[in-house]
PDB file of C-alpha atoms in Angstrom:
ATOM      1  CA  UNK B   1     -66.688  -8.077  12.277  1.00 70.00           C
ATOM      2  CA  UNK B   2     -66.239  -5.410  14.432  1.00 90.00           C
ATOM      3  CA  UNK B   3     -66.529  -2.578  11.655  1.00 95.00           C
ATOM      4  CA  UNK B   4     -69.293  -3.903  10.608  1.00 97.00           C
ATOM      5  CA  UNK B   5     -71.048  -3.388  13.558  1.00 97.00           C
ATOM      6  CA  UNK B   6     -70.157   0.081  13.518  1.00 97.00           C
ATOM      7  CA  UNK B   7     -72.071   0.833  10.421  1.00 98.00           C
ATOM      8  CA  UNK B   8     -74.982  -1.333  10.949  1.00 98.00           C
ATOM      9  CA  UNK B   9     -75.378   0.255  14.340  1.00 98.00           C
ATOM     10  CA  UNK B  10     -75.253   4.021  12.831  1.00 98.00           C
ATOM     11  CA  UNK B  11     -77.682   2.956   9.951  1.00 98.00           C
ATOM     12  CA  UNK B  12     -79.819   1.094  12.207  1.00 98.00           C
ATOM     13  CA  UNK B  13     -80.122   3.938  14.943  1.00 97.00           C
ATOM     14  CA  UNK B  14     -80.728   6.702  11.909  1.00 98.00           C
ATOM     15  CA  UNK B  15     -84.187   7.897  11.857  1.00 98.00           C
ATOM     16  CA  UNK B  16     -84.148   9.245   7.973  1.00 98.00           C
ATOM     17  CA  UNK B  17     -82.392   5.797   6.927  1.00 98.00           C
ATOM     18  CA  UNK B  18     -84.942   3.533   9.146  1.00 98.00           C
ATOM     19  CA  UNK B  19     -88.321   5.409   7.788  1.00 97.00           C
ATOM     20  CA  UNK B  20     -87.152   4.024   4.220  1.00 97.00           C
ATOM     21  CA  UNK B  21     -85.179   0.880   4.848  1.00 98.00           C
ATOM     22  CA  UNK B  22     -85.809  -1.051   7.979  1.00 98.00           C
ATOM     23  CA  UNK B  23     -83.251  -2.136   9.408  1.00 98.00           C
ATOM     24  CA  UNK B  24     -84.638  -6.129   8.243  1.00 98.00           C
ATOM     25  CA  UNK B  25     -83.582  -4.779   4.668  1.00 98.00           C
ATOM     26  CA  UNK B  26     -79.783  -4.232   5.721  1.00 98.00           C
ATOM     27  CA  UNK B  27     -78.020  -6.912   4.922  1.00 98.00           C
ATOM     28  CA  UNK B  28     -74.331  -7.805   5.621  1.00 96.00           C
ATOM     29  CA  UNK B  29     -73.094  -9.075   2.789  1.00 95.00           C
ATOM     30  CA  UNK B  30     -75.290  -9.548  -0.033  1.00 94.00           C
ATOM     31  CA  UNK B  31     -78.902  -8.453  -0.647  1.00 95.00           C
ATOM     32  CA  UNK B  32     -80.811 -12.066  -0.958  1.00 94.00           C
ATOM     33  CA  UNK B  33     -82.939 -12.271  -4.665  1.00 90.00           C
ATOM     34  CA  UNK B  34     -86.014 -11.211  -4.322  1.00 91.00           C
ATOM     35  CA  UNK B  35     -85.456  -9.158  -1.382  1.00 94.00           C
ATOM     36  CA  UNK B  36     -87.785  -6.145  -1.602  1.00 96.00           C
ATOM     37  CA  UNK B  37     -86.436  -2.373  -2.447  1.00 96.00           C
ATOM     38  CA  UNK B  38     -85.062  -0.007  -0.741  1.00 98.00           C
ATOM     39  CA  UNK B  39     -82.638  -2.081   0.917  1.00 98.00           C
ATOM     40  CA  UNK B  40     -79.014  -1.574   1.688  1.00 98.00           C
ATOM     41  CA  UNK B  41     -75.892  -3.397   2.372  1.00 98.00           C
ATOM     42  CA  UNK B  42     -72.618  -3.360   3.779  1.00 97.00           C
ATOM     43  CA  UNK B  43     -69.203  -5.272   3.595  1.00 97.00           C
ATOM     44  CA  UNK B  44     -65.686  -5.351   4.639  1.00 96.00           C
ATOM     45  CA  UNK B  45     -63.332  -4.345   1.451  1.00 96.00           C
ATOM     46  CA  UNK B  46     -60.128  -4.386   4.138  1.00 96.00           C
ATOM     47  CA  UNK B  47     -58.811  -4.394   7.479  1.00 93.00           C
ATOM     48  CA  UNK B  48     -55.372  -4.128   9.248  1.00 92.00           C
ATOM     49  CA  UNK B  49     -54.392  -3.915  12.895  1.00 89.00           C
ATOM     50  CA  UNK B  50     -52.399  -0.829  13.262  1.00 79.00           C
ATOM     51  CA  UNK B  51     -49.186  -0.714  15.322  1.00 75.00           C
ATOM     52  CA  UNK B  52     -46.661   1.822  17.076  1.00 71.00           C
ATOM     53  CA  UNK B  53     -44.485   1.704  19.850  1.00 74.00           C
ATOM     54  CA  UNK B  54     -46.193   2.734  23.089  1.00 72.00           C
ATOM     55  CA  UNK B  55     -49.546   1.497  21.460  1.00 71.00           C
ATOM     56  CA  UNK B  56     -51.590   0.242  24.776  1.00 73.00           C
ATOM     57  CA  UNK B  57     -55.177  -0.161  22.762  1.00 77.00           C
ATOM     58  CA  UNK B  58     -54.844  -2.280  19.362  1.00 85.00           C
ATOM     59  CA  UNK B  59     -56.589  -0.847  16.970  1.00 89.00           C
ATOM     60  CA  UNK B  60     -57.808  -1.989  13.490  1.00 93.00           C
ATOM     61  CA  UNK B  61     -58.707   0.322  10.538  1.00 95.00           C
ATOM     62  CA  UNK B  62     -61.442  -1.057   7.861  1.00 97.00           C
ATOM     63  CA  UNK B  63     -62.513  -0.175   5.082  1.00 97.00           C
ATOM     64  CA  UNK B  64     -66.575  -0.707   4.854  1.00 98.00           C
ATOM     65  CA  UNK B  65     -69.007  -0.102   1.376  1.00 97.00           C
ATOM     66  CA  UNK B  66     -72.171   0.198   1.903  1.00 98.00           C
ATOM     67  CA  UNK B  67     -74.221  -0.492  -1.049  1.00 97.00           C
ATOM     68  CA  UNK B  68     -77.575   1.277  -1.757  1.00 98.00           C
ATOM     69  CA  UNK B  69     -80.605  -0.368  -3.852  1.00 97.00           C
ATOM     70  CA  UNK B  70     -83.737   1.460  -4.606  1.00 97.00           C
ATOM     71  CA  UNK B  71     -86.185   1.587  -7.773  1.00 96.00           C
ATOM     72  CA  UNK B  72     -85.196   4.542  -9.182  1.00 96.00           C
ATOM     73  CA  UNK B  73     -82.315   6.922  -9.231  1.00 96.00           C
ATOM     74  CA  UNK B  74     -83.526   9.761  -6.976  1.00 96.00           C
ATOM     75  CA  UNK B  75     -84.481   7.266  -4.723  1.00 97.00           C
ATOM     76  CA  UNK B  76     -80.915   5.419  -4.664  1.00 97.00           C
ATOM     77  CA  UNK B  77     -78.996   8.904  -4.686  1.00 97.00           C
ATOM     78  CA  UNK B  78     -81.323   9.814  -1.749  1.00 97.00           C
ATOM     79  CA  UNK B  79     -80.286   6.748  -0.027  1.00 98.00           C
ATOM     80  CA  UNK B  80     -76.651   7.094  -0.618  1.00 97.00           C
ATOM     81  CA  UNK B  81     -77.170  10.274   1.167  1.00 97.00           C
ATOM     82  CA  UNK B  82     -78.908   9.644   4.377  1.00 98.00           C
ATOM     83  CA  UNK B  83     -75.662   6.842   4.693  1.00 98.00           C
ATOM     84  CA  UNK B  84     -72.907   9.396   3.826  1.00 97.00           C
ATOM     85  CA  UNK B  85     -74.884  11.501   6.755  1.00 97.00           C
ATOM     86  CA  UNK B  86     -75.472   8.989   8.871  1.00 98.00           C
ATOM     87  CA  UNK B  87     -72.509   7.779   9.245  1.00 97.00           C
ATOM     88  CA  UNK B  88     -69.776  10.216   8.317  1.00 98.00           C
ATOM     89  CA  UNK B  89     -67.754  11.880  10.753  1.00 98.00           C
ATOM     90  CA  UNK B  90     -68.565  10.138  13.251  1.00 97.00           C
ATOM     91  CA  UNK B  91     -66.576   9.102  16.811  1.00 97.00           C
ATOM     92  CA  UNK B  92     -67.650   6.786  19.858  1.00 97.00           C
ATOM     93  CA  UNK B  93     -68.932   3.388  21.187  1.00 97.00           C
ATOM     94  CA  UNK B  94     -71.349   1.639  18.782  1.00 96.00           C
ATOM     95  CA  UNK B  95     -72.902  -1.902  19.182  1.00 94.00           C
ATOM     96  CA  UNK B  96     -69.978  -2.112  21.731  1.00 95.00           C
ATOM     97  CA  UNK B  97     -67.100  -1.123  19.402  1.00 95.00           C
ATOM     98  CA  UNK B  98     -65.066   1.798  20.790  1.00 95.00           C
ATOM     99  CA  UNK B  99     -64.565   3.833  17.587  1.00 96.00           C
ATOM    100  CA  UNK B 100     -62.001   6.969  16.585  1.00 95.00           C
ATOM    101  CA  UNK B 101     -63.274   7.622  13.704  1.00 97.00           C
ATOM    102  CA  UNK B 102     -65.631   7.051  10.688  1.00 97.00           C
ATOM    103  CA  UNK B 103     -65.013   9.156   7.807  1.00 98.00           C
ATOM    104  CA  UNK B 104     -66.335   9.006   4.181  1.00 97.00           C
ATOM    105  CA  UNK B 105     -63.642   7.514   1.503  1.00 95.00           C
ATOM    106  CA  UNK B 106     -65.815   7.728  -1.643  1.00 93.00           C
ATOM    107  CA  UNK B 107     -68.733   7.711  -3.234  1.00 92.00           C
ATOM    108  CA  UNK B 108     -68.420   5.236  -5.690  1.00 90.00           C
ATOM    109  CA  UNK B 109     -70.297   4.487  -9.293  1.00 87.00           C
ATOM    110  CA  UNK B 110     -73.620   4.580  -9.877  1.00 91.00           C
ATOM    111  CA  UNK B 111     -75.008   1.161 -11.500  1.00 93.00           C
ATOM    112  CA  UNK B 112     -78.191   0.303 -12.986  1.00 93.00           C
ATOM    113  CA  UNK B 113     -79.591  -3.007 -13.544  1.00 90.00           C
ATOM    114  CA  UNK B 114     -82.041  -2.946 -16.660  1.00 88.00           C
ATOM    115  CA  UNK B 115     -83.786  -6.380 -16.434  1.00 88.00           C
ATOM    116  CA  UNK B 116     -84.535  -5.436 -12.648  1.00 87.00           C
ATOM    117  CA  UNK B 117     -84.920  -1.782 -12.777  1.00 90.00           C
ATOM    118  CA  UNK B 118     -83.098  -1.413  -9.655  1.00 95.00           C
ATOM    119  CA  UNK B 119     -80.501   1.349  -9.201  1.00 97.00           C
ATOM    120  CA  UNK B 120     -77.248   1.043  -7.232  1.00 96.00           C
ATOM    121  CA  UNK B 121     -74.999   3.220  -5.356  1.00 97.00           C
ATOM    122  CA  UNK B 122     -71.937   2.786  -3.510  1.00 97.00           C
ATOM    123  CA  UNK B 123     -70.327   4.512  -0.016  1.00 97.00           C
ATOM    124  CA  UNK B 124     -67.066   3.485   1.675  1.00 98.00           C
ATOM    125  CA  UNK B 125     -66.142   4.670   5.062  1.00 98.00           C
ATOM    126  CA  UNK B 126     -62.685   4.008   6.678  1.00 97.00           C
ATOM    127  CA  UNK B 127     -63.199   2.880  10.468  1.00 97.00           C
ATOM    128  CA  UNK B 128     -60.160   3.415  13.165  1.00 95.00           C
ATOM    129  CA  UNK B 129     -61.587   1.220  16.136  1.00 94.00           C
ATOM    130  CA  UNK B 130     -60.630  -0.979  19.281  1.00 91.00           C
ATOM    131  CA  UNK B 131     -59.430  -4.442  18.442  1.00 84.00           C
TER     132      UNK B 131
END
């Protein structure tokens, strides 16, 4: 959980990502039905603890997608980039979690869903942080 944490806490904190999703429309896990658009979402695709000899901090590296919804594609790929900003390259203590690094892995497909008319965009991040 404690990747997770990271990311909310950098989305959460943004100022361009807040003054179009607040943060009650990020979800961990999955966006509920009828939730109401923008919205966003993030969850843990892996984790593993790292080890080496002379290692005196555990550490765990994740793997987090964050999943943008919006109405319409400029919206979504707008989204998609206030996350990549928000949170790429970044380093420090968030929501208590003493982080080395968050750094883009992808930008994934975009989807569309043409009974809904909702668009959807995908970001993963890889997380090196304190155990």
């Amino acid at each position: 959980m404690r990747a997770e944490k990271v990311i909310y806490n950098l989305q959460s904190t943004n100022v361009a990502i807040v003054s179009v999703v607040p943060t009650s429309r990020m979800y961990a896990g999955l966006i509920p039905i009828g939730a109401t658009y923008p919205a966003l979402c993030y969850n843990l695709v892996s984790s593993f603890d790292e080890t080496a000899i002379g290692l005196t901090t555990m550490k765990s590296r994740s793997r987090i997608q964050v999943t943008a919804v919006a109405t319409s594609y400029s919206a979504v790929k707008a989204l998609a980039d206030k996350i990549r900003v928000a949170c790429n390259l970044k380093r420090g203590t968030f929501n208590n979690v003493v982080t080395d690094s968050v750094i883009m892995d992808n930008i994934g497909a975009d989807y569309r869903d043409d009974e809904t008319g909702v668009f959807y965009s995908t970001v993963d991040f890889n997380i090196v942080h304190n155990r």
